[in-house]
PDB file of C-alpha atoms in Angstrom:
ATOM      1  CA  MET A   1     -11.821   8.594  11.745  1.00 36.00           C
ATOM      2  CA  ASP A   2     -14.617  10.214  13.510  1.00 35.00           C
ATOM      3  CA  MET A   3     -14.328  14.052  13.226  1.00 31.00           C
ATOM      4  CA  ASP A   4     -18.026  14.849  13.289  1.00 33.00           C
ATOM      5  CA  GLY A   5     -18.469  15.460  17.012  1.00 34.00           C
ATOM      6  CA  ASP A   6     -17.280  18.442  18.978  1.00 31.00           C
ATOM      7  CA  TRP A   7     -15.891  18.108  22.459  1.00 31.00           C
ATOM      8  CA  SER A   8     -14.758  20.148  25.331  1.00 35.00           C
ATOM      9  CA  LEU A   9     -11.348  20.265  26.923  1.00 36.00           C
ATOM     10  CA  PRO A  10     -10.701  20.957  30.671  1.00 37.00           C
ATOM     11  CA  ARG A  11      -9.161  24.136  31.867  1.00 37.00           C
ATOM     12  CA  PRO A  12      -6.760  23.426  34.789  1.00 36.00           C
ATOM     13  CA  ASN A  13      -6.707  25.477  37.924  1.00 38.00           C
ATOM     14  CA  SER A  14      -2.832  25.443  37.799  1.00 39.00           C
ATOM     15  CA  LEU A  15      -0.549  24.845  34.897  1.00 40.00           C
ATOM     16  CA  PHE A  16       2.201  22.344  34.076  1.00 42.00           C
ATOM     17  CA  LYS A  17       5.250  24.599  33.680  1.00 43.00           C
ATOM     18  CA  VAL A  18       6.910  24.243  30.255  1.00 42.00           C
ATOM     19  CA  ASN A  19      10.381  25.588  29.936  1.00 41.00           C
ATOM     20  CA  ARG A  20      10.008  26.908  26.311  1.00 39.00           C
ATOM     21  CA  ARG A  21      13.849  27.872  26.360  1.00 36.00           C
ATOM     22  CA  THR A  22      14.901  24.219  26.688  1.00 38.00           C
ATOM     23  CA  ALA A  23      16.214  22.860  23.378  1.00 36.00           C
ATOM     24  CA  GLY A  24      15.693  19.296  24.371  1.00 44.00           C
ATOM     25  CA  PRO A  25      15.249  16.889  27.376  1.00 52.00           C
ATOM     26  CA  SER A  26      17.983  16.708  29.861  1.00 62.00           C
ATOM     27  CA  LEU A  27      18.366  13.063  31.015  1.00 76.00           C
ATOM     28  CA  SER A  28      21.009  11.156  32.895  1.00 79.00           C
ATOM     29  CA  LYS A  29      21.315   7.664  34.218  1.00 76.00           C
ATOM     30  CA  SER A  30      20.831   8.939  37.801  1.00 78.00           C
ATOM     31  CA  SER A  31      17.608  10.734  36.877  1.00 87.00           C
ATOM     32  CA  SER A  32      14.314   9.353  38.432  1.00 93.00           C
ATOM     33  CA  ILE A  33      11.404   8.039  36.650  1.00 95.00           C
ATOM     34  CA  ALA A  34       9.265  10.833  37.727  1.00 94.00           C
ATOM     35  CA  SER A  35      11.739  13.612  36.725  1.00 92.00           C
ATOM     36  CA  THR A  36      12.383  12.141  33.228  1.00 94.00           C
ATOM     37  CA  PHE A  37       8.715  12.314  32.428  1.00 95.00           C
ATOM     38  CA  SER A  38       8.723  15.998  32.904  1.00 91.00           C
ATOM     39  CA  SER A  39      11.937  16.460  30.949  1.00 93.00           C
ATOM     40  CA  LEU A  40      10.671  14.364  28.028  1.00 96.00           C
ATOM     41  CA  ALA A  41       7.169  15.684  27.887  1.00 96.00           C
ATOM     42  CA  ALA A  42       7.887  19.338  28.197  1.00 94.00           C
ATOM     43  CA  PRO A  43       9.480  19.962  24.731  1.00 96.00           C
ATOM     44  CA  VAL A  44       6.794  17.860  22.954  1.00 97.00           C
ATOM     45  CA  VAL A  45       4.082  19.852  24.687  1.00 96.00           C
ATOM     46  CA  ALA A  46       5.711  23.121  23.864  1.00 95.00           C
ATOM     47  CA  GLU A  47       5.921  22.136  20.181  1.00 95.00           C
ATOM     48  CA  ALA A  48       2.213  20.971  20.152  1.00 95.00           C
ATOM     49  CA  VAL A  49       1.070  24.253  21.692  1.00 93.00           C
ATOM     50  CA  GLN A  50       3.137  26.326  19.288  1.00 93.00           C
ATOM     51  CA  ARG A  51       1.791  24.269  16.294  1.00 92.00           C
ATOM     52  CA  ALA A  52      -1.742  24.642  17.413  1.00 91.00           C
ATOM     53  CA  LYS A  53      -1.293  28.466  17.720  1.00 90.00           C
ATOM     54  CA  GLU A  54       0.178  28.786  14.347  1.00 90.00           C
ATOM     55  CA  LEU A  55      -2.518  26.698  12.684  1.00 88.00           C
ATOM     56  CA  SER A  56      -5.192  28.879  14.138  1.00 83.00           C
ATOM     57  CA  THR A  57      -4.392  31.325  11.345  1.00 84.00           C
ATOM     58  CA  LYS A  58      -2.379  29.122   8.909  1.00 84.00           C
ATOM     59  CA  SER A  59      -3.153  26.074   6.810  1.00 83.00           C
ATOM     60  CA  ASP A  60       0.444  24.847   6.363  1.00 85.00           C
ATOM     61  CA  ALA A  61       0.426  21.124   5.534  1.00 84.00           C
ATOM     62  CA  GLU A  62       3.590  20.466   7.436  1.00 88.00           C
ATOM     63  CA  GLY A  63       2.268  22.231  10.473  1.00 90.00           C
ATOM     64  CA  PHE A  64      -0.656  19.954  10.612  1.00 90.00           C
ATOM     65  CA  HIS A  65       1.514  16.894  10.111  1.00 91.00           C
ATOM     66  CA  GLN A  66       3.988  17.969  12.933  1.00 93.00           C
ATOM     67  CA  LEU A  67       1.089  18.512  15.318  1.00 93.00           C
ATOM     68  CA  ARG A  68      -0.274  15.065  14.681  1.00 93.00           C
ATOM     69  CA  VAL A  69       3.311  13.675  15.222  1.00 95.00           C
ATOM     70  CA  ALA A  70       3.542  15.518  18.607  1.00 96.00           C
ATOM     71  CA  PHE A  71       0.323  13.858  19.808  1.00 96.00           C
ATOM     72  CA  ARG A  72       1.625  10.470  18.631  1.00 95.00           C
ATOM     73  CA  LYS A  73       4.834  10.950  20.592  1.00 97.00           C
ATOM     74  CA  LEU A  74       2.741  11.865  23.685  1.00 97.00           C
ATOM     75  CA  ARG A  75       0.762   8.664  23.339  1.00 97.00           C
ATOM     76  CA  ALA A  76       4.061   6.646  23.144  1.00 97.00           C
ATOM     77  CA  LEU A  77       5.377   8.415  26.220  1.00 97.00           C
ATOM     78  CA  TYR A  78       2.238   7.773  28.236  1.00 97.00           C
ATOM     79  CA  TRP A  79       2.366   4.118  27.203  1.00 97.00           C
ATOM     80  CA  ALA A  80       5.921   3.973  28.548  1.00 97.00           C
ATOM     81  CA  TYR A  81       4.994   5.365  31.908  1.00 98.00           C
ATOM     82  CA  SER A  82       1.673   3.611  32.229  1.00 97.00           C
ATOM     83  CA  PRO A  83       2.776   1.139  34.853  1.00 97.00           C
ATOM     84  CA  TYR A  84       2.882   3.996  37.359  1.00 97.00           C
ATOM     85  CA  LEU A  85       0.245   6.286  35.753  1.00 97.00           C
ATOM     86  CA  GLY A  86      -2.283   3.477  35.831  1.00 96.00           C
ATOM     87  CA  ASP A  87      -4.355   1.941  33.006  1.00 94.00           C
ATOM     88  CA  GLU A  88      -7.411   4.324  33.397  1.00 94.00           C
ATOM     89  CA  SER A  89      -5.448   7.564  33.441  1.00 93.00           C
ATOM     90  CA  THR A  90      -3.286   6.366  30.494  1.00 95.00           C
ATOM     91  CA  ALA A  91      -6.319   5.266  28.511  1.00 95.00           C
ATOM     92  CA  HIS A  92      -8.109   8.569  29.114  1.00 94.00           C
ATOM     93  CA  ALA A  93      -5.132  10.745  28.097  1.00 95.00           C
ATOM     94  CA  THR A  94      -4.138   8.713  25.012  1.00 94.00           C
ATOM     95  CA  GLU A  95      -7.585   8.689  23.790  1.00 95.00           C
ATOM     96  CA  GLU A  96      -7.633  12.411  23.834  1.00 94.00           C
ATOM     97  CA  PHE A  97      -4.197  12.548  22.222  1.00 95.00           C
ATOM     98  CA  LYS A  98      -5.583  10.235  19.500  1.00 94.00           C
ATOM     99  CA  ARG A  99      -8.590  12.399  18.994  1.00 92.00           C
ATOM    100  CA  LEU A 100      -6.544  15.543  18.640  1.00 92.00           C
ATOM    101  CA  ALA A 101      -4.204  13.875  16.208  1.00 93.00           C
ATOM    102  CA  ALA A 102      -7.152  12.793  14.022  1.00 91.00           C
ATOM    103  CA  VAL A 103      -8.457  16.375  13.938  1.00 89.00           C
ATOM    104  CA  ALA A 104      -5.042  17.718  12.924  1.00 88.00           C
ATOM    105  CA  GLY A 105      -4.725  14.791  10.403  1.00 88.00           C
ATOM    106  CA  GLY A 106      -7.843  15.642   8.353  1.00 89.00           C
ATOM    107  CA  THR A 107      -6.042  18.399   6.344  1.00 90.00           C
ATOM    108  CA  ARG A 108      -2.974  16.281   6.068  1.00 89.00           C
ATOM    109  CA  ASP A 109      -4.891  13.368   4.674  1.00 93.00           C
ATOM    110  CA  TRP A 110      -6.344  15.476   1.805  1.00 94.00           C
ATOM    111  CA  ASP A 111      -2.877  16.918   1.154  1.00 92.00           C
ATOM    112  CA  ILE A 112      -1.502  13.426   0.585  1.00 94.00           C
ATOM    113  CA  ALA A 113      -4.514  12.447  -1.506  1.00 95.00           C
ATOM    114  CA  GLY A 114      -4.051  15.514  -3.590  1.00 94.00           C
ATOM    115  CA  ASP A 115      -0.383  14.753  -4.304  1.00 94.00           C
ATOM    116  CA  LEU A 116      -1.306  11.221  -5.281  1.00 95.00           C
ATOM    117  CA  LEU A 117      -3.931  12.380  -7.729  1.00 94.00           C
ATOM    118  CA  LYS A 118      -1.351  14.653  -9.229  1.00 93.00           C
ATOM    119  CA  ALA A 119       0.940  11.680  -9.700  1.00 93.00           C
ATOM    120  CA  ALA A 120      -1.966   9.833 -11.284  1.00 92.00           C
ATOM    121  CA  GLN A 121      -2.725  12.736 -13.701  1.00 90.00           C
ATOM    122  CA  GLN A 122       1.068  12.906 -14.678  1.00 90.00           C
ATOM    123  CA  SER A 123       0.882   9.207 -15.533  1.00 88.00           C
ATOM    124  CA  GLY A 124      -1.946   9.881 -18.000  1.00 85.00           C
ATOM    125  CA  VAL A 125      -5.050   9.426 -15.865  1.00 83.00           C
ATOM    126  CA  SER A 126      -7.678  12.181 -16.771  1.00 86.00           C
ATOM    127  CA  ILE A 127      -9.122  13.242 -13.389  1.00 91.00           C
ATOM    128  CA  GLU A 128      -8.996  16.936 -13.293  1.00 91.00           C
ATOM    129  CA  PRO A 129     -12.609  17.313 -11.913  1.00 93.00           C
ATOM    130  CA  LEU A 130     -11.725  15.002  -9.035  1.00 95.00           C
ATOM    131  CA  MET A 131      -8.547  17.030  -8.254  1.00 93.00           C
ATOM    132  CA  ALA A 132     -10.574  20.235  -8.118  1.00 93.00           C
ATOM    133  CA  ALA A 133     -13.009  18.495  -5.778  1.00 94.00           C
ATOM    134  CA  ALA A 134     -10.152  17.258  -3.650  1.00 94.00           C
ATOM    135  CA  ARG A 135      -8.869  20.764  -3.216  1.00 94.00           C
ATOM    136  CA  GLU A 136     -12.234  21.898  -2.033  1.00 95.00           C
ATOM    137  CA  LYS A 137     -12.328  18.991   0.504  1.00 95.00           C
ATOM    138  CA  ARG A 138      -8.999  19.997   1.743  1.00 93.00           C
ATOM    139  CA  ALA A 139     -10.217  23.619   2.258  1.00 93.00           C
ATOM    140  CA  GLN A 140     -13.100  22.279   4.193  1.00 93.00           C
ATOM    141  CA  ALA A 141     -10.838  20.097   6.288  1.00 92.00           C
ATOM    142  CA  VAL A 142      -8.688  23.177   7.130  1.00 92.00           C
ATOM    143  CA  VAL A 143     -11.677  25.127   8.458  1.00 91.00           C
ATOM    144  CA  HIS A 144     -12.792  22.049  10.508  1.00 89.00           C
ATOM    145  CA  SER A 145      -9.366  21.562  11.943  1.00 89.00           C
ATOM    146  CA  GLN A 146      -8.875  25.274  12.807  1.00 88.00           C
ATOM    147  CA  THR A 147     -12.295  25.364  14.357  1.00 88.00           C
ATOM    148  CA  MET A 148     -11.587  22.366  16.656  1.00 86.00           C
ATOM    149  CA  ILE A 149      -8.030  22.943  17.459  1.00 84.00           C
ATOM    150  CA  LYS A 150      -8.342  26.086  19.510  1.00 76.00           C
ATOM    151  CA  SER A 151      -4.938  26.863  20.761  1.00 69.00           C
ATOM    152  CA  ASP A 152      -5.921  27.945  24.284  1.00 67.00           C
ATOM    153  CA  ASP A 153      -8.007  24.803  24.795  1.00 87.00           C
ATOM    154  CA  VAL A 154      -5.212  22.543  23.535  1.00 91.00           C
ATOM    155  CA  GLU A 155      -2.794  24.192  25.811  1.00 91.00           C
ATOM    156  CA  ALA A 156      -5.122  24.012  28.844  1.00 91.00           C
ATOM    157  CA  PHE A 157      -5.722  20.279  28.074  1.00 93.00           C
ATOM    158  CA  LEU A 158      -2.058  19.395  27.729  1.00 94.00           C
ATOM    159  CA  ASN A 159      -1.146  21.330  30.778  1.00 92.00           C
ATOM    160  CA  ASP A 160      -3.792  19.729  32.877  1.00 94.00           C
ATOM    161  CA  ALA A 161      -3.032  16.216  31.518  1.00 93.00           C
ATOM    162  CA  LEU A 162       0.695  16.507  32.231  1.00 93.00           C
ATOM    163  CA  LEU A 163       0.256  18.110  35.600  1.00 94.00           C
ATOM    164  CA  ARG A 164      -1.938  15.181  36.714  1.00 95.00           C
ATOM    165  CA  ALA A 165       0.539  12.787  35.294  1.00 96.00           C
ATOM    166  CA  GLN A 166       3.530  14.413  37.013  1.00 94.00           C
ATOM    167  CA  THR A 167       1.687  14.566  40.302  1.00 95.00           C
ATOM    168  CA  THR A 168       0.854  10.803  40.078  1.00 96.00           C
ATOM    169  CA  LEU A 169       4.446   9.967  39.212  1.00 96.00           C
ATOM    170  CA  LEU A 170       5.882  12.022  42.016  1.00 95.00           C
ATOM    171  CA  SER A 171       3.656  10.071  44.524  1.00 95.00           C
ATOM    172  CA  ARG A 172       4.464   6.651  43.110  1.00 95.00           C
ATOM    173  CA  CYS A 173       8.002   6.548  41.693  1.00 93.00           C
ATOM    174  CA  ASP A 174       9.943   9.609  42.813  1.00 88.00           C
ATOM    175  CA  GLY A 175      13.455   8.593  43.394  1.00 88.00           C
ATOM    176  CA  LEU A 176      13.297   5.364  41.435  1.00 92.00           C
ATOM    177  CA  PRO A 177      16.088   5.221  38.752  1.00 93.00           C
ATOM    178  CA  ILE A 178      15.144   5.549  35.118  1.00 94.00           C
ATOM    179  CA  ARG A 179      17.639   3.246  33.412  1.00 93.00           C
ATOM    180  CA  ALA A 180      16.254  -0.240  34.184  1.00 93.00           C
ATOM    181  CA  PHE A 181      12.640   1.007  33.779  1.00 96.00           C
ATOM    182  CA  ALA A 182      13.409   2.561  30.367  1.00 95.00           C
ATOM    183  CA  GLU A 183      15.292  -0.586  29.123  1.00 94.00           C
ATOM    184  CA  LYS A 184      12.246  -2.704  30.218  1.00 96.00           C
ATOM    185  CA  ARG A 185       9.827  -0.584  28.401  1.00 97.00           C
ATOM    186  CA  VAL A 186      11.876  -0.499  25.265  1.00 96.00           C
ATOM    187  CA  ARG A 187      12.351  -4.318  25.297  1.00 95.00           C
ATOM    188  CA  LEU A 188       8.513  -4.705  25.630  1.00 97.00           C
ATOM    189  CA  ALA A 189       8.124  -2.375  22.568  1.00 97.00           C
ATOM    190  CA  GLN A 190      10.697  -4.291  20.635  1.00 94.00           C
ATOM    191  CA  ARG A 191       8.903  -7.618  21.404  1.00 95.00           C
ATOM    192  CA  ALA A 192       5.633  -6.161  20.230  1.00 95.00           C
ATOM    193  CA  LEU A 193       7.267  -5.087  16.919  1.00 94.00           C
ATOM    194  CA  GLN A 194       8.896  -8.467  16.463  1.00 93.00           C
ATOM    195  CA  LYS A 195       5.693 -10.287  17.150  1.00 94.00           C
ATOM    196  CA  ARG A 196       3.730  -8.216  14.717  1.00 93.00           C
ATOM    197  CA  SER A 197       6.416  -8.312  12.062  1.00 92.00           C
ATOM    198  CA  ARG A 198       6.677 -12.072  12.174  1.00 91.00           C
ATOM    199  CA  ARG A 199       2.940 -12.479  12.062  1.00 90.00           C
ATOM    200  CA  ALA A 200       2.845 -10.270   8.915  1.00 88.00           C
ATOM    201  CA  ALA A 201       5.711 -12.120   7.414  1.00 86.00           C
ATOM    202  CA  ARG A 202       4.278 -15.537   8.019  1.00 84.00           C
ATOM    203  CA  SER A 203       1.074 -14.666   6.107  1.00 73.00           C
ATOM    204  CA  GLU A 204       1.174 -15.859   2.530  1.00 64.00           C
ATOM    205  CA  ASP A 205      -1.018 -12.983   1.538  1.00 68.00           C
ATOM    206  CA  THR A 206      -0.066  -9.776   3.280  1.00 68.00           C
ATOM    207  CA  HIS A 207      -3.006  -8.054   4.818  1.00 83.00           C
ATOM    208  CA  GLU A 208      -3.174  -4.234   5.185  1.00 88.00           C
ATOM    209  CA  GLU A 209      -4.152  -4.539   8.875  1.00 90.00           C
ATOM    210  CA  ASP A 210      -0.973  -6.483   9.514  1.00 91.00           C
ATOM    211  CA  LEU A 211       1.208  -3.816   7.870  1.00 92.00           C
ATOM    212  CA  HIS A 212      -0.618  -1.076   9.773  1.00 92.00           C
ATOM    213  CA  ASP A 213      -0.031  -2.964  13.046  1.00 93.00           C
ATOM    214  CA  VAL A 214       3.753  -3.250  12.247  1.00 94.00           C
ATOM    215  CA  ARG A 215       3.783   0.509  11.301  1.00 94.00           C
ATOM    216  CA  LYS A 216       2.244   1.418  14.675  1.00 94.00           C
ATOM    217  CA  ALA A 217       4.481  -0.813  16.648  1.00 95.00           C
ATOM    218  CA  GLY A 218       7.645   0.503  14.808  1.00 94.00           C
ATOM    219  CA  LYS A 219       6.614   4.112  15.495  1.00 95.00           C
ATOM    220  CA  LYS A 220       6.198   3.407  19.254  1.00 96.00           C
ATOM    221  CA  LEU A 221       9.623   1.749  19.447  1.00 95.00           C
ATOM    222  CA  ARG A 222      11.305   4.539  17.455  1.00 95.00           C
ATOM    223  CA  TYR A 223       9.846   7.242  19.680  1.00 96.00           C
ATOM    224  CA  LEU A 224      10.863   5.377  22.896  1.00 96.00           C
ATOM    225  CA  LEU A 225      14.483   4.997  21.600  1.00 95.00           C
ATOM    226  CA  GLU A 226      14.570   8.611  20.736  1.00 94.00           C
ATOM    227  CA  PHE A 227      13.200   9.501  24.120  1.00 95.00           C
ATOM    228  CA  PHE A 228      15.399   7.180  26.196  1.00 94.00           C
ATOM    229  CA  GLN A 229      18.545   6.934  24.220  1.00 91.00           C
ATOM    230  CA  PRO A 230      20.650   9.022  26.674  1.00 89.00           C
ATOM    231  CA  VAL A 231      19.973   6.613  29.566  1.00 90.00           C
ATOM    232  CA  ILE A 232      19.699   3.116  28.123  1.00 89.00           C
ATOM    233  CA  LYS A 233      22.757   0.792  27.406  1.00 80.00           C
ATOM    234  CA  GLY A 234      24.276   0.614  24.002  1.00 75.00           C
ATOM    235  CA  GLY A 235      24.050   2.877  21.041  1.00 70.00           C
ATOM    236  CA  HIS A 236      20.722   2.704  19.267  1.00 80.00           C
ATOM    237  CA  GLY A 237      21.377   5.257  16.448  1.00 82.00           C
ATOM    238  CA  ARG A 238      21.620   2.316  13.885  1.00 85.00           C
ATOM    239  CA  THR A 239      18.300   0.874  15.133  1.00 87.00           C
ATOM    240  CA  ILE A 240      16.596   4.216  14.875  1.00 89.00           C
ATOM    241  CA  LYS A 241      17.896   4.687  11.383  1.00 89.00           C
ATOM    242  CA  GLU A 242      16.746   1.209  10.309  1.00 88.00           C
ATOM    243  CA  LEU A 243      13.262   1.828  11.932  1.00 90.00           C
ATOM    244  CA  THR A 244      13.075   5.098  10.072  1.00 90.00           C
ATOM    245  CA  SER A 245      13.766   3.339   6.690  1.00 88.00           C
ATOM    246  CA  VAL A 246      11.070   0.671   7.309  1.00 89.00           C
ATOM    247  CA  GLN A 247       8.615   3.344   8.482  1.00 90.00           C
ATOM    248  CA  ASN A 248       9.257   5.294   5.228  1.00 91.00           C
ATOM    249  CA  LYS A 249       8.230   2.272   3.249  1.00 90.00           C
ATOM    250  CA  LEU A 250       5.295   1.382   5.393  1.00 93.00           C
ATOM    251  CA  GLY A 251       4.217   5.156   5.450  1.00 93.00           C
ATOM    252  CA  GLN A 252       4.191   5.191   1.632  1.00 93.00           C
ATOM    253  CA  PHE A 253       1.957   2.226   1.630  1.00 94.00           C
ATOM    254  CA  ASN A 254      -0.309   3.715   4.343  1.00 94.00           C
ATOM    255  CA  ASP A 255      -0.595   7.062   2.449  1.00 95.00           C
ATOM    256  CA  ILE A 256      -2.002   5.358  -0.681  1.00 95.00           C
ATOM    257  CA  ALA A 257      -4.205   2.941   1.319  1.00 94.00           C
ATOM    258  CA  ALA A 258      -5.597   5.773   3.368  1.00 94.00           C
ATOM    259  CA  SER A 259      -6.130   7.960   0.286  1.00 96.00           C
ATOM    260  CA  GLU A 260      -7.967   5.160  -1.592  1.00 95.00           C
ATOM    261  CA  ALA A 261     -10.376   4.891   1.451  1.00 95.00           C
ATOM    262  CA  LEU A 262     -10.695   8.609   1.713  1.00 95.00           C
ATOM    263  CA  ILE A 263     -11.744   8.972  -1.867  1.00 96.00           C
ATOM    264  CA  ARG A 264     -13.831   5.926  -1.944  1.00 95.00           C
ATOM    265  CA  ASN A 265     -15.857   7.101   1.118  1.00 95.00           C
ATOM    266  CA  ALA A 266     -16.090  10.671   0.147  1.00 94.00           C
ATOM    267  CA  SER A 267     -19.106  12.279  -1.702  1.00 93.00           C
ATOM    268  CA  PHE A 268     -18.144  14.010  -5.015  1.00 93.00           C
ATOM    269  CA  ASN A 269     -21.427  15.252  -6.345  1.00 89.00           C
ATOM    270  CA  GLU A 270     -19.921  17.345  -9.155  1.00 89.00           C
ATOM    271  CA  VAL A 271     -17.561  14.600 -10.286  1.00 94.00           C
ATOM    272  CA  PRO A 272     -18.606  11.956 -12.827  1.00 94.00           C
ATOM    273  CA  PRO A 273     -18.555   8.445 -11.318  1.00 93.00           C
ATOM    274  CA  GLU A 274     -16.209   7.181 -14.054  1.00 94.00           C
ATOM    275  CA  VAL A 275     -13.622   9.840 -13.052  1.00 94.00           C
ATOM    276  CA  VAL A 276     -13.742   8.726  -9.487  1.00 94.00           C
ATOM    277  CA  GLN A 277     -13.508   5.097 -10.580  1.00 94.00           C
ATOM    278  CA  GLU A 278     -10.544   5.785 -12.863  1.00 94.00           C
ATOM    279  CA  SER A 279      -8.640   7.350 -10.008  1.00 95.00           C
ATOM    280  CA  LEU A 280      -9.438   4.414  -7.662  1.00 95.00           C
ATOM    281  CA  GLN A 281      -8.094   1.995 -10.317  1.00 95.00           C
ATOM    282  CA  TRP A 282      -4.830   3.862 -10.465  1.00 95.00           C
ATOM    283  CA  LEU A 283      -4.552   3.958  -6.582  1.00 95.00           C
ATOM    284  CA  ILE A 284      -5.276   0.207  -6.264  1.00 95.00           C
ATOM    285  CA  LYS A 285      -2.513  -0.583  -8.752  1.00 94.00           C
ATOM    286  CA  GLU A 286      -0.070   1.713  -7.123  1.00 94.00           C
ATOM    287  CA  LYS A 287      -1.122   0.426  -3.695  1.00 94.00           C
ATOM    288  CA  SER A 288      -0.285  -3.152  -4.767  1.00 92.00           C
ATOM    289  CA  GLN A 289       3.235  -2.099  -5.706  1.00 92.00           C
ATOM    290  CA  ARG A 290       3.852  -0.296  -2.517  1.00 92.00           C
ATOM    291  CA  MET A 291       2.423  -3.173  -0.442  1.00 92.00           C
ATOM    292  CA  GLN A 292       5.026  -5.413  -2.057  1.00 90.00           C
ATOM    293  CA  ALA A 293       7.807  -3.165  -1.168  1.00 89.00           C
ATOM    294  CA  ALA A 294       6.553  -2.656   2.401  1.00 90.00           C
ATOM    295  CA  SER A 295       6.180  -6.498   2.820  1.00 89.00           C
ATOM    296  CA  ARG A 296       9.855  -6.927   1.828  1.00 87.00           C
ATOM    297  CA  GLN A 297      10.809  -4.545   4.508  1.00 87.00           C
ATOM    298  CA  VAL A 298       8.736  -6.225   7.074  1.00 89.00           C
ATOM    299  CA  ARG A 299      10.147  -9.614   6.204  1.00 86.00           C
ATOM    300  CA  ALA A 300      13.681  -8.206   6.557  1.00 84.00           C
ATOM    301  CA  ILE A 301      13.012  -6.948  10.145  1.00 83.00           C
ATOM    302  CA  SER A 302      11.115 -10.032  11.103  1.00 81.00           C
ATOM    303  CA  ASN A 303      14.392 -12.017  10.711  1.00 73.00           C
TER     304      ASN A 303
END
C-alpha cells in the first residue's frame, strides 16, 4: 500500500447533482442503463462525501472503514458499467478510488492490528511496549489520512468523475434497458468468483494470494447483487447472505494476514526485537487457524 506520495484531485466546472434526501436508489426493470448508474452512484457518493467531511475532524475507526467500503462499492459499480464507460475511463476512475480507499484504510489497518495485539496479550503474550507503539502508529495514520482526505477535494473529484461517467453513458446507452445488462454483469462476476474459488480449492496447500483473490471476487459479486437486486430475475437475498458469511471468514483471515505484514514491515525503534518477534509468532499461529477456517468456506462455495 503506497501512501507516501501526495496527489491532486481535479475541481470540476459543474457538479454531479447528488440528491441527499434520497434514502436509496430507485430502480425498476424499465429503467435505462444510463439512468440506473445515476440512481446507484448518488447514494454511495453522498455517503463518501459525508464520511470524508466527518473524518476531517474525527478519528472514528468505523468512519474510516465505511469510507473505504464506499470507494470499494464505486469500483464495483464502475466495473459493472465498464462496457459503456470504456476501459481507459474505468481504469482511471477505479485507480483513484483504490488510492482513496488505501488512504482511508491506513487508520483502519492499525485499529485491526491493535485489536489483535490486545487478543494476544489476553492470551498471555507479553507485548505491552509493542501495543503502545502501535497506538502511536495509529495516531500518525490518523493525521496522514486526515491530511490527504480533504473533504472539498474528495467531493470535487467524485462529482467530476461521476459527471463524466453519466455524460458518457447518456451518449452511449441512453434508453437501453437495464435488466439484461445487469444480469449479464452479475453472471460474469459469479463466474469469476467460481473460477477463483475452484482454483483455491484445488490447491493442496492453500495460498494467501488465492484466498485474497476469492475475497475480492466475492465482494464484487455481493456489491453487484445489492445494487441490481431490484431489477434482476430471482431472489438473491440468500446468495447475499451466504456471500456475507464467506466474506466474514475471509475477512478474519485477511485482517490477521494484513496485520502480520503491517507489524513485520513497520519500524519500532523503542520496542525490543524479541517483543516484536513474540507478537509475530502469535499472529502466525492464529493466521494458520483462520486460514483453515477460510479454506473450508472457499471449498464449500466452490462446489
